[in-house]
Amino acid sequence: MEKKKIGLFQLVMLSLGALIGSGWLFGSWEAARIAGPAAILSWIIGGIVIGTIAYNYIELGTMFPQSGGMSKYAQITHGSLLGFIAAWANWVSLIALIPIESIAAVQYMSTWPWEWASWTHEFFHGTGLTTTGFAAVFIFIIIFTLLNYWSVGLLTKFTSFISIFKIGIPLLVIILFTMTSFHPANYGRNLGEFMPYGSAPIFAATTVAGIIFSFNAFQTVINMGSEIKNPEKNISRGIIISLVIAGLIYIALQSTFITSIDPTFIAQHGWHGITFNSPFADLAIMLGIYWLSVLLYMDAFISPFGTGVSFVATASRTLAAMVSNNHMPKFVGKINQKYGIPRMAMVLNAALSMLLVVVFPSWSALASVISTSTLIAYLTGPVSAMSLRQDAKKLRRPFTGRWLPIVAPLSFVLASLATYWAMWPTTLEVILVIVLGLPFYFYYEWKLGFPNTKKAFMSSLWMLTYLIFISVVSYIGSTEFNGLNWIHYPWDFLVVIIGSIGFYIWGKQTAFKGRYFREAKDLNKTVVLPEEE
């Protein structure tokens, strides 16, 4: 019996279920605290960064519709090592998303105001998880996994329902907050008031406040590849529709947060001094909308819950794809024949998620690792997309991006800047996480008899050198981004831009057609072009 495919509506709901998670609950407050009213620009910049990156992956995803696709494109064009680096970095970010959403749900539960829920107050002590809190996070991880364990059909029914709720609550907040308290003068009467802390925090907030993290989930669509109805059309539609909806909601929420606060409160405390435990719920109480605060407390539980469920699906398919790349134990990628899902990958990811909670027991610590790991993985997309344009022109392309020759280098540069904005020492931490995966790669290369290992290494040298470059620039960069200030702001941006263009060109020139390219070419032959339908 053929397993049920995911339609466009379910696909958009699944993507939105992942996109609208803990980011909206924390992001607007954190961004405003860092950049003041200019935080509205941070969301626009973040949306542009992710939008340009996604443009590359729409073409790649429709050319090679397969589960866990995000982990395979670099391997197709540059061989096993670059494919492993990209897949490992992406996988780390995805399994970290499962515990970060669990922590977010538990943290907001710990502030529930109802007497019957007083037991939840024991989940957090100060800013850290208690033993009971750790247990609650582990329970959430298990529930997220079980909801994916018994089929795609159950997953899509659950996420379609929960996504409608998750979209409705932010829209309700935007409308009611605006009706109750609207102070457009909070944006300031001049540039100094609009950007009270200068321009650098606008860029810093894009990564530090979880904005890049909030937009990251577009890859849910890519990684569901072969499970989507009409992937040649619905992959591009799913990504564009979900990103546009999420972007408009996030920007509107940021504006609502800025204009809802009483001007006297800002005058007294400043934007830096806005300290909320549950930002929108606390603000609702300040505005006297108590019933909405109750709804927000509930949504603060439901939004991370839905995102966590979605990313269990994405992370398991990413790990299973790494197995098919021959660099992980085969039992991990075994697909359950009845339900068509990688169950062992789900179980392993759940266990590693619990370990990550122990190592990084806070939302902010996990967010910094996720954002930078994801951006490192995304850097391979523009290079792979343009490498295929120049070396494999005859491949079937259901979606041909007209602006790709411009967008590809632009997205590479923007991803590099966003990585730099994460600040030192996050860049070094991500490199260390990637290095931890290399023993797996070389062990399986040895077992395979080192097929094309030297060629794969030379084809990946640009990325290995790039990681050193971005770490060094981060270390010696401006104080605004936690560096030694050997390169002053904004000249540090110029160094990153020039260096990134050089690495992008180097990366394009080192592509080669190995066995992974030949396998992908066979998959590409099955793709249906729009004019053939």
JSON list of N, CA and C in Angstrom, two decimals, residues 199-271:
[
{"chain": "A", "resi": 199, "resn": "SER", "atom": "N", "xyz": [23.65, 51.54, 15.24]},
{"chain": "A", "resi": 199, "resn": "SER", "atom": "CA", "xyz": [23.21, 50.61, 14.19]},
{"chain": "A", "resi": 199, "resn": "SER", "atom": "C", "xyz": [23.68, 49.18, 14.42]},
{"chain": "A", "resi": 200, "resn": "ALA", "atom": "N", "xyz": [24.80, 48.99, 15.09]},
{"chain": "A", "resi": 200, "resn": "ALA", "atom": "CA", "xyz": [25.34, 47.63, 15.27]},
{"chain": "A", "resi": 200, "resn": "ALA", "atom": "C", "xyz": [24.36, 46.67, 15.95]},
{"chain": "A", "resi": 201, "resn": "PRO", "atom": "N", "xyz": [23.65, 47.10, 17.01]},
{"chain": "A", "resi": 201, "resn": "PRO", "atom": "CA", "xyz": [22.70, 46.18, 17.65]},
{"chain": "A", "resi": 201, "resn": "PRO", "atom": "C", "xyz": [21.57, 45.69, 16.75]},
{"chain": "A", "resi": 202, "resn": "ILE", "atom": "N", "xyz": [21.26, 46.44, 15.69]},
{"chain": "A", "resi": 202, "resn": "ILE", "atom": "CA", "xyz": [20.24, 45.99, 14.74]},
{"chain": "A", "resi": 202, "resn": "ILE", "atom": "C", "xyz": [20.67, 44.66, 14.12]},
{"chain": "A", "resi": 203, "resn": "PHE", "atom": "N", "xyz": [21.95, 44.59, 13.75]},
{"chain": "A", "resi": 203, "resn": "PHE", "atom": "CA", "xyz": [22.47, 43.37, 13.13]},
{"chain": "A", "resi": 203, "resn": "PHE", "atom": "C", "xyz": [22.68, 42.28, 14.19]},
{"chain": "A", "resi": 204, "resn": "ALA", "atom": "N", "xyz": [23.18, 42.67, 15.35]},
{"chain": "A", "resi": 204, "resn": "ALA", "atom": "CA", "xyz": [23.40, 41.70, 16.42]},
{"chain": "A", "resi": 204, "resn": "ALA", "atom": "C", "xyz": [22.10, 41.00, 16.80]},
{"chain": "A", "resi": 205, "resn": "ALA", "atom": "N", "xyz": [21.02, 41.79, 16.90]},
{"chain": "A", "resi": 205, "resn": "ALA", "atom": "CA", "xyz": [19.72, 41.22, 17.30]},
{"chain": "A", "resi": 205, "resn": "ALA", "atom": "C", "xyz": [19.23, 40.18, 16.30]},
{"chain": "A", "resi": 206, "resn": "THR", "atom": "N", "xyz": [19.62, 40.34, 15.03]},
{"chain": "A", "resi": 206, "resn": "THR", "atom": "CA", "xyz": [19.18, 39.41, 14.00]},
{"chain": "A", "resi": 206, "resn": "THR", "atom": "C", "xyz": [19.55, 37.97, 14.35]},
{"chain": "A", "resi": 207, "resn": "THR", "atom": "N", "xyz": [20.73, 37.80, 14.94]},
{"chain": "A", "resi": 207, "resn": "THR", "atom": "CA", "xyz": [21.16, 36.45, 15.33]},
{"chain": "A", "resi": 207, "resn": "THR", "atom": "C", "xyz": [20.96, 36.21, 16.81]},
{"chain": "A", "resi": 208, "resn": "VAL", "atom": "N", "xyz": [21.38, 37.17, 17.65]},
{"chain": "A", "resi": 208, "resn": "VAL", "atom": "CA", "xyz": [21.37, 36.98, 19.10]},
{"chain": "A", "resi": 208, "resn": "VAL", "atom": "C", "xyz": [19.96, 36.86, 19.67]},
{"chain": "A", "resi": 209, "resn": "ALA", "atom": "N", "xyz": [19.00, 37.62, 19.11]},
{"chain": "A", "resi": 209, "resn": "ALA", "atom": "CA", "xyz": [17.63, 37.60, 19.64]},
{"chain": "A", "resi": 209, "resn": "ALA", "atom": "C", "xyz": [16.80, 36.45, 19.07]},
{"chain": "A", "resi": 210, "resn": "GLY", "atom": "N", "xyz": [17.43, 35.56, 18.32]},
{"chain": "A", "resi": 210, "resn": "GLY", "atom": "CA", "xyz": [16.71, 34.38, 17.82]},
{"chain": "A", "resi": 210, "resn": "GLY", "atom": "C", "xyz": [15.89, 34.63, 16.57]},
{"chain": "A", "resi": 211, "resn": "ILE", "atom": "N", "xyz": [16.20, 35.71, 15.82]},
{"chain": "A", "resi": 211, "resn": "ILE", "atom": "CA", "xyz": [15.42, 36.02, 14.62]},
{"chain": "A", "resi": 211, "resn": "ILE", "atom": "C", "xyz": [15.74, 35.03, 13.49]},
{"chain": "A", "resi": 212, "resn": "ILE", "atom": "N", "xyz": [17.03, 34.80, 13.23]},
{"chain": "A", "resi": 212, "resn": "ILE", "atom": "CA", "xyz": [17.43, 33.79, 12.25]},
{"chain": "A", "resi": 212, "resn": "ILE", "atom": "C", "xyz": [16.86, 32.43, 12.65]},
{"chain": "A", "resi": 213, "resn": "PHE", "atom": "N", "xyz": [16.97, 32.13, 13.93]},
{"chain": "A", "resi": 213, "resn": "PHE", "atom": "CA", "xyz": [16.42, 30.88, 14.48]},
{"chain": "A", "resi": 213, "resn": "PHE", "atom": "C", "xyz": [14.92, 30.77, 14.21]},
{"chain": "A", "resi": 214, "resn": "SER", "atom": "N", "xyz": [14.20, 31.90, 14.31]},
{"chain": "A", "resi": 214, "resn": "SER", "atom": "CA", "xyz": [12.75, 31.89, 14.12]},
{"chain": "A", "resi": 214, "resn": "SER", "atom": "C", "xyz": [12.34, 31.59, 12.68]},
{"chain": "A", "resi": 215, "resn": "PHE", "atom": "N", "xyz": [13.19, 31.97, 11.72]},
{"chain": "A", "resi": 215, "resn": "PHE", "atom": "CA", "xyz": [12.88, 31.75, 10.31]},
{"chain": "A", "resi": 215, "resn": "PHE", "atom": "C", "xyz": [13.45, 30.44, 9.77]},
{"chain": "A", "resi": 216, "resn": "ASN", "atom": "N", "xyz": [14.24, 29.77, 10.57]},
{"chain": "A", "resi": 216, "resn": "ASN", "atom": "CA", "xyz": [15.00, 28.61, 10.11]},
{"chain": "A", "resi": 216, "resn": "ASN", "atom": "C", "xyz": [14.16, 27.46, 9.57]},
{"chain": "A", "resi": 217, "resn": "ALA", "atom": "N", "xyz": [12.93, 27.34, 10.04]},
{"chain": "A", "resi": 217, "resn": "ALA", "atom": "CA", "xyz": [12.14, 26.12, 9.79]},
{"chain": "A", "resi": 217, "resn": "ALA", "atom": "C", "xyz": [11.65, 25.95, 8.36]},
{"chain": "A", "resi": 218, "resn": "PHE", "atom": "N", "xyz": [12.00, 26.86, 7.44]},
{"chain": "A", "resi": 218, "resn": "PHE", "atom": "CA", "xyz": [11.58, 26.64, 6.04]},
{"chain": "A", "resi": 218, "resn": "PHE", "atom": "C", "xyz": [12.10, 25.30, 5.52]},
{"chain": "A", "resi": 219, "resn": "GLN", "atom": "N", "xyz": [13.21, 24.82, 6.10]},
{"chain": "A", "resi": 219, "resn": "GLN", "atom": "CA", "xyz": [13.81, 23.58, 5.60]},
{"chain": "A", "resi": 219, "resn": "GLN", "atom": "C", "xyz": [12.95, 22.35, 5.89]},
{"chain": "A", "resi": 220, "resn": "THR", "atom": "N", "xyz": [11.93, 22.51, 6.75]},
{"chain": "A", "resi": 220, "resn": "THR", "atom": "CA", "xyz": [10.99, 21.42, 6.99]},
{"chain": "A", "resi": 220, "resn": "THR", "atom": "C", "xyz": [10.41, 20.93, 5.66]},
{"chain": "A", "resi": 221, "resn": "VAL", "atom": "N", "xyz": [10.10, 21.87, 4.76]},
{"chain": "A", "resi": 221, "resn": "VAL", "atom": "CA", "xyz": [9.53, 21.53, 3.46]},
{"chain": "A", "resi": 221, "resn": "VAL", "atom": "C", "xyz": [10.54, 20.75, 2.62]},
{"chain": "A", "resi": 222, "resn": "ILE", "atom": "N", "xyz": [11.79, 21.22, 2.60]},
{"chain": "A", "resi": 222, "resn": "ILE", "atom": "CA", "xyz": [12.84, 20.56, 1.82]},
{"chain": "A", "resi": 222, "resn": "ILE", "atom": "C", "xyz": [13.05, 19.12, 2.29]},
{"chain": "A", "resi": 223, "resn": "ASN", "atom": "N", "xyz": [13.10, 18.95, 3.60]},
{"chain": "A", "resi": 223, "resn": "ASN", "atom": "CA", "xyz": [13.44, 17.65, 4.15]},
{"chain": "A", "resi": 223, "resn": "ASN", "atom": "C", "xyz": [12.31, 16.63, 4.05]},
{"chain": "A", "resi": 224, "resn": "MET", "atom": "N", "xyz": [11.08, 17.08, 3.72]},
{"chain": "A", "resi": 224, "resn": "MET", "atom": "CA", "xyz": [9.97, 16.15, 3.52]},
{"chain": "A", "resi": 224, "resn": "MET", "atom": "C", "xyz": [9.88, 15.70, 2.07]},
{"chain": "A", "resi": 225, "resn": "GLY", "atom": "N", "xyz": [10.79, 16.24, 1.22]},
{"chain": "A", "resi": 225, "resn": "GLY", "atom": "CA", "xyz": [10.85, 16.01, -0.22]},
{"chain": "A", "resi": 225, "resn": "GLY", "atom": "C", "xyz": [10.00, 14.94, -0.86]},
{"chain": "A", "resi": 226, "resn": "SER", "atom": "N", "xyz": [10.40, 13.67, -0.73]},
{"chain": "A", "resi": 226, "resn": "SER", "atom": "CA", "xyz": [9.73, 12.58, -1.43]},
{"chain": "A", "resi": 226, "resn": "SER", "atom": "C", "xyz": [8.36, 12.24, -0.85]},
{"chain": "A", "resi": 227, "resn": "GLU", "atom": "N", "xyz": [8.00, 12.85, 0.30]},
{"chain": "A", "resi": 227, "resn": "GLU", "atom": "CA", "xyz": [6.71, 12.56, 0.93]},
{"chain": "A", "resi": 227, "resn": "GLU", "atom": "C", "xyz": [5.64, 13.60, 0.55]},
{"chain": "A", "resi": 228, "resn": "ILE", "atom": "N", "xyz": [5.99, 14.50, -0.37]},
{"chain": "A", "resi": 228, "resn": "ILE", "atom": "CA", "xyz": [5.10, 15.59, -0.76]},
{"chain": "A", "resi": 228, "resn": "ILE", "atom": "C", "xyz": [4.42, 15.28, -2.09]},
{"chain": "A", "resi": 229, "resn": "LYS", "atom": "N", "xyz": [3.12, 15.57, -2.18]},
{"chain": "A", "resi": 229, "resn": "LYS", "atom": "CA", "xyz": [2.40, 15.47, -3.45]},
{"chain": "A", "resi": 229, "resn": "LYS", "atom": "C", "xyz": [2.94, 16.55, -4.40]},
{"chain": "A", "resi": 230, "resn": "ASN", "atom": "N", "xyz": [3.11, 16.18, -5.66]},
{"chain": "A", "resi": 230, "resn": "ASN", "atom": "CA", "xyz": [3.57, 17.12, -6.68]},
{"chain": "A", "resi": 230, "resn": "ASN", "atom": "C", "xyz": [4.74, 17.99, -6.18]},
{"chain": "A", "resi": 231, "resn": "PRO", "atom": "N", "xyz": [5.87, 17.38, -5.79]},
{"chain": "A", "resi": 231, "resn": "PRO", "atom": "CA", "xyz": [6.97, 18.15, -5.21]},
{"chain": "A", "resi": 231, "resn": "PRO", "atom": "C", "xyz": [7.52, 19.21, -6.15]},
{"chain": "A", "resi": 232, "resn": "GLU", "atom": "N", "xyz": [7.42, 18.98, -7.47]},
{"chain": "A", "resi": 232, "resn": "GLU", "atom": "CA", "xyz": [7.95, 19.95, -8.42]},
{"chain": "A", "resi": 232, "resn": "GLU", "atom": "C", "xyz": [7.23, 21.30, -8.31]},
{"chain": "A", "resi": 233, "resn": "LYS", "atom": "N", "xyz": [6.01, 21.31, -7.81]},
{"chain": "A", "resi": 233, "resn": "LYS", "atom": "CA", "xyz": [5.27, 22.57, -7.60]},
{"chain": "A", "resi": 233, "resn": "LYS", "atom": "C", "xyz": [5.19, 22.95, -6.12]},
{"chain": "A", "resi": 234, "resn": "ASN", "atom": "N", "xyz": [4.88, 21.96, -5.29]},
{"chain": "A", "resi": 234, "resn": "ASN", "atom": "CA", "xyz": [4.53, 22.26, -3.91]},
{"chain": "A", "resi": 234, "resn": "ASN", "atom": "C", "xyz": [5.71, 22.58, -3.00]},
{"chain": "A", "resi": 235, "resn": "ILE", "atom": "N", "xyz": [6.92, 22.16, -3.37]},
{"chain": "A", "resi": 235, "resn": "ILE", "atom": "CA", "xyz": [8.09, 22.54, -2.56]},
{"chain": "A", "resi": 235, "resn": "ILE", "atom": "C", "xyz": [8.27, 24.05, -2.60]},
{"chain": "A", "resi": 236, "resn": "SER", "atom": "N", "xyz": [8.27, 24.63, -3.80]},
{"chain": "A", "resi": 236, "resn": "SER", "atom": "CA", "xyz": [8.44, 26.08, -3.91]},
{"chain": "A", "resi": 236, "resn": "SER", "atom": "C", "xyz": [7.27, 26.83, -3.29]},
{"chain": "A", "resi": 237, "resn": "ARG", "atom": "N", "xyz": [6.05, 26.35, -3.56]},
{"chain": "A", "resi": 237, "resn": "ARG", "atom": "CA", "xyz": [4.87, 27.02, -3.00]},
{"chain": "A", "resi": 237, "resn": "ARG", "atom": "C", "xyz": [4.86, 26.94, -1.48]},
{"chain": "A", "resi": 238, "resn": "GLY", "atom": "N", "xyz": [5.18, 25.77, -0.94]},
{"chain": "A", "resi": 238, "resn": "GLY", "atom": "CA", "xyz": [5.18, 25.60, 0.51]},
{"chain": "A", "resi": 238, "resn": "GLY", "atom": "C", "xyz": [6.16, 26.51, 1.21]},
{"chain": "A", "resi": 239, "resn": "ILE", "atom": "N", "xyz": [7.37, 26.63, 0.65]},
{"chain": "A", "resi": 239, "resn": "ILE", "atom": "CA", "xyz": [8.40, 27.50, 1.25]},
{"chain": "A", "resi": 239, "resn": "ILE", "atom": "C", "xyz": [7.98, 28.96, 1.17]},
{"chain": "A", "resi": 240, "resn": "ILE", "atom": "N", "xyz": [7.57, 29.40, -0.01]},
{"chain": "A", "resi": 240, "resn": "ILE", "atom": "CA", "xyz": [7.24, 30.83, -0.20]},
{"chain": "A", "resi": 240, "resn": "ILE", "atom": "C", "xyz": [6.05, 31.23, 0.66]},
{"chain": "A", "resi": 241, "resn": "ILE", "atom": "N", "xyz": [4.98, 30.43, 0.63]},
{"chain": "A", "resi": 241, "resn": "ILE", "atom": "CA", "xyz": [3.77, 30.78, 1.39]},
{"chain": "A", "resi": 241, "resn": "ILE", "atom": "C", "xyz": [4.05, 30.82, 2.89]},
{"chain": "A", "resi": 242, "resn": "SER", "atom": "N", "xyz": [4.72, 29.80, 3.41]},
{"chain": "A", "resi": 242, "resn": "SER", "atom": "CA", "xyz": [4.96, 29.75, 4.85]},
{"chain": "A", "resi": 242, "resn": "SER", "atom": "C", "xyz": [5.92, 30.84, 5.32]},
{"chain": "A", "resi": 243, "resn": "LEU", "atom": "N", "xyz": [6.96, 31.14, 4.52]},
{"chain": "A", "resi": 243, "resn": "LEU", "atom": "CA", "xyz": [7.91, 32.19, 4.91]},
{"chain": "A", "resi": 243, "resn": "LEU", "atom": "C", "xyz": [7.26, 33.57, 4.89]},
{"chain": "A", "resi": 244, "resn": "VAL", "atom": "N", "xyz": [6.43, 33.82, 3.87]},
{"chain": "A", "resi": 244, "resn": "VAL", "atom": "CA", "xyz": [5.75, 35.13, 3.77]},
{"chain": "A", "resi": 244, "resn": "VAL", "atom": "C", "xyz": [4.79, 35.32, 4.95]},
{"chain": "A", "resi": 245, "resn": "ILE", "atom": "N", "xyz": [3.98, 34.29, 5.24]},
{"chain": "A", "resi": 245, "resn": "ILE", "atom": "CA", "xyz": [3.03, 34.39, 6.35]},
{"chain": "A", "resi": 245, "resn": "ILE", "atom": "C", "xyz": [3.77, 34.61, 7.67]},
{"chain": "A", "resi": 246, "resn": "ALA", "atom": "N", "xyz": [4.79, 33.79, 7.92]},
{"chain": "A", "resi": 246, "resn": "ALA", "atom": "CA", "xyz": [5.55, 33.90, 9.17]},
{"chain": "A", "resi": 246, "resn": "ALA", "atom": "C", "xyz": [6.24, 35.25, 9.27]},
{"chain": "A", "resi": 247, "resn": "GLY", "atom": "N", "xyz": [6.83, 35.72, 8.16]},
{"chain": "A", "resi": 247, "resn": "GLY", "atom": "CA", "xyz": [7.53, 37.01, 8.16]},
{"chain": "A", "resi": 247, "resn": "GLY", "atom": "C", "xyz": [6.61, 38.17, 8.50]},
{"chain": "A", "resi": 248, "resn": "LEU", "atom": "N", "xyz": [5.42, 38.18, 7.88]},
{"chain": "A", "resi": 248, "resn": "LEU", "atom": "CA", "xyz": [4.46, 39.25, 8.15]},
{"chain": "A", "resi": 248, "resn": "LEU", "atom": "C", "xyz": [4.00, 39.23, 9.61]},
{"chain": "A", "resi": 249, "resn": "ILE", "atom": "N", "xyz": [3.78, 38.03, 10.14]},
{"chain": "A", "resi": 249, "resn": "ILE", "atom": "CA", "xyz": [3.35, 37.90, 11.55]},
{"chain": "A", "resi": 249, "resn": "ILE", "atom": "C", "xyz": [4.45, 38.40, 12.48]},
{"chain": "A", "resi": 250, "resn": "TYR", "atom": "N", "xyz": [5.70, 37.99, 12.24]},
{"chain": "A", "resi": 250, "resn": "TYR", "atom": "CA", "xyz": [6.81, 38.40, 13.11]},
{"chain": "A", "resi": 250, "resn": "TYR", "atom": "C", "xyz": [7.03, 39.90, 13.10]},
{"chain": "A", "resi": 251, "resn": "ILE", "atom": "N", "xyz": [7.00, 40.51, 11.91]},
{"chain": "A", "resi": 251, "resn": "ILE", "atom": "CA", "xyz": [7.21, 41.96, 11.80]},
{"chain": "A", "resi": 251, "resn": "ILE", "atom": "C", "xyz": [6.08, 42.72, 12.49]},
{"chain": "A", "resi": 252, "resn": "ALA", "atom": "N", "xyz": [4.84, 42.25, 12.28]},
{"chain": "A", "resi": 252, "resn": "ALA", "atom": "CA", "xyz": [3.69, 42.88, 12.93]},
{"chain": "A", "resi": 252, "resn": "ALA", "atom": "C", "xyz": [3.77, 42.75, 14.46]},
{"chain": "A", "resi": 253, "resn": "LEU", "atom": "N", "xyz": [4.21, 41.59, 14.94]},
{"chain": "A", "resi": 253, "resn": "LEU", "atom": "CA", "xyz": [4.35, 41.38, 16.39]},
{"chain": "A", "resi": 253, "resn": "LEU", "atom": "C", "xyz": [5.41, 42.30, 16.98]},
{"chain": "A", "resi": 254, "resn": "GLN", "atom": "N", "xyz": [6.52, 42.48, 16.26]},
{"chain": "A", "resi": 254, "resn": "GLN", "atom": "CA", "xyz": [7.57, 43.37, 16.76]},
{"chain": "A", "resi": 254, "resn": "GLN", "atom": "C", "xyz": [7.06, 44.80, 16.84]},
{"chain": "A", "resi": 255, "resn": "SER", "atom": "N", "xyz": [6.35, 45.25, 15.80]},
{"chain": "A", "resi": 255, "resn": "SER", "atom": "CA", "xyz": [5.79, 46.60, 15.81]},
{"chain": "A", "resi": 255, "resn": "SER", "atom": "C", "xyz": [4.77, 46.76, 16.93]},
{"chain": "A", "resi": 256, "resn": "THR", "atom": "N", "xyz": [3.95, 45.74, 17.13]},
{"chain": "A", "resi": 256, "resn": "THR", "atom": "CA", "xyz": [2.94, 45.77, 18.20]},
{"chain": "A", "resi": 256, "resn": "THR", "atom": "C", "xyz": [3.61, 45.87, 19.56]},
{"chain": "A", "resi": 257, "resn": "PHE", "atom": "N", "xyz": [4.67, 45.12, 19.76]},
{"chain": "A", "resi": 257, "resn": "PHE", "atom": "CA", "xyz": [5.38, 45.16, 21.04]},
{"chain": "A", "resi": 257, "resn": "PHE", "atom": "C", "xyz": [5.94, 46.56, 21.30]},
{"chain": "A", "resi": 258, "resn": "ILE", "atom": "N", "xyz": [6.53, 47.16, 20.26]},
{"chain": "A", "resi": 258, "resn": "ILE", "atom": "CA", "xyz": [7.14, 48.49, 20.40]},
{"chain": "A", "resi": 258, "resn": "ILE", "atom": "C", "xyz": [6.10, 49.55, 20.72]},
{"chain": "A", "resi": 259, "resn": "THR", "atom": "N", "xyz": [4.96, 49.51, 20.02]},
{"chain": "A", "resi": 259, "resn": "THR", "atom": "CA", "xyz": [3.96, 50.58, 20.16]},
{"chain": "A", "resi": 259, "resn": "THR", "atom": "C", "xyz": [3.00, 50.37, 21.33]},
{"chain": "A", "resi": 260, "resn": "SER", "atom": "N", "xyz": [3.00, 49.17, 21.94]},
{"chain": "A", "resi": 260, "resn": "SER", "atom": "CA", "xyz": [2.07, 48.90, 23.04]},
{"chain": "A", "resi": 260, "resn": "SER", "atom": "C", "xyz": [2.57, 49.36, 24.39]},
{"chain": "A", "resi": 261, "resn": "ILE", "atom": "N", "xyz": [3.89, 49.51, 24.53]},
{"chain": "A", "resi": 261, "resn": "ILE", "atom": "CA", "xyz": [4.46, 49.86, 25.84]},
{"chain": "A", "resi": 261, "resn": "ILE", "atom": "C", "xyz": [4.21, 51.33, 26.15]},
{"chain": "A", "resi": 262, "resn": "ASP", "atom": "N", "xyz": [3.84, 51.59, 27.39]},
{"chain": "A", "resi": 262, "resn": "ASP", "atom": "CA", "xyz": [3.59, 52.96, 27.84]},
{"chain": "A", "resi": 262, "resn": "ASP", "atom": "C", "xyz": [4.87, 53.79, 27.72]},
{"chain": "A", "resi": 263, "resn": "PRO", "atom": "N", "xyz": [4.82, 54.95, 27.04]},
{"chain": "A", "resi": 263, "resn": "PRO", "atom": "CA", "xyz": [6.02, 55.79, 26.86]},
{"chain": "A", "resi": 263, "resn": "PRO", "atom": "C", "xyz": [6.69, 56.17, 28.18]},
{"chain": "A", "resi": 264, "resn": "THR", "atom": "N", "xyz": [5.90, 56.36, 29.24]},
{"chain": "A", "resi": 264, "resn": "THR", "atom": "CA", "xyz": [6.50, 56.72, 30.54]},
{"chain": "A", "resi": 264, "resn": "THR", "atom": "C", "xyz": [7.35, 55.57, 31.08]},
{"chain": "A", "resi": 265, "resn": "PHE", "atom": "N", "xyz": [6.93, 54.33, 30.80]},
{"chain": "A", "resi": 265, "resn": "PHE", "atom": "CA", "xyz": [7.70, 53.16, 31.22]},
{"chain": "A", "resi": 265, "resn": "PHE", "atom": "C", "xyz": [9.05, 53.13, 30.51]},
{"chain": "A", "resi": 266, "resn": "ILE", "atom": "N", "xyz": [9.04, 53.44, 29.21]},
{"chain": "A", "resi": 266, "resn": "ILE", "atom": "CA", "xyz": [10.29, 53.47, 28.44]},
{"chain": "A", "resi": 266, "resn": "ILE", "atom": "C", "xyz": [11.19, 54.60, 28.93]},
{"chain": "A", "resi": 267, "resn": "ALA", "atom": "N", "xyz": [10.58, 55.77, 29.19]},
{"chain": "A", "resi": 267, "resn": "ALA", "atom": "CA", "xyz": [11.36, 56.92, 29.69]},
{"chain": "A", "resi": 267, "resn": "ALA", "atom": "C", "xyz": [12.02, 56.60, 31.03]},
{"chain": "A", "resi": 268, "resn": "GLN", "atom": "N", "xyz": [11.36, 55.81, 31.83]},
{"chain": "A", "resi": 268, "resn": "GLN", "atom": "CA", "xyz": [11.87, 55.46, 33.16]},
{"chain": "A", "resi": 268, "resn": "GLN", "atom": "C", "xyz": [12.95, 54.38, 33.11]},
{"chain": "A", "resi": 269, "resn": "HIS", "atom": "N", "xyz": [12.74, 53.37, 32.30]},
{"chain": "A", "resi": 269, "resn": "HIS", "atom": "CA", "xyz": [13.64, 52.21, 32.31]},
{"chain": "A", "resi": 269, "resn": "HIS", "atom": "C", "xyz": [14.54, 52.12, 31.08]},
{"chain": "A", "resi": 270, "resn": "GLY", "atom": "N", "xyz": [14.16, 52.75, 29.97]},
{"chain": "A", "resi": 270, "resn": "GLY", "atom": "CA", "xyz": [14.90, 52.58, 28.72]},
{"chain": "A", "resi": 270, "resn": "GLY", "atom": "C", "xyz": [14.58, 51.22, 28.10]},
{"chain": "A", "resi": 271, "resn": "TRP", "atom": "N", "xyz": [14.93, 51.04, 26.83]},
{"chain": "A", "resi": 271, "resn": "TRP", "atom": "CA", "xyz": [14.65, 49.78, 26.16]},
{"chain": "A", "resi": 271, "resn": "TRP", "atom": "C", "xyz": [15.48, 48.64, 26.77]}
]
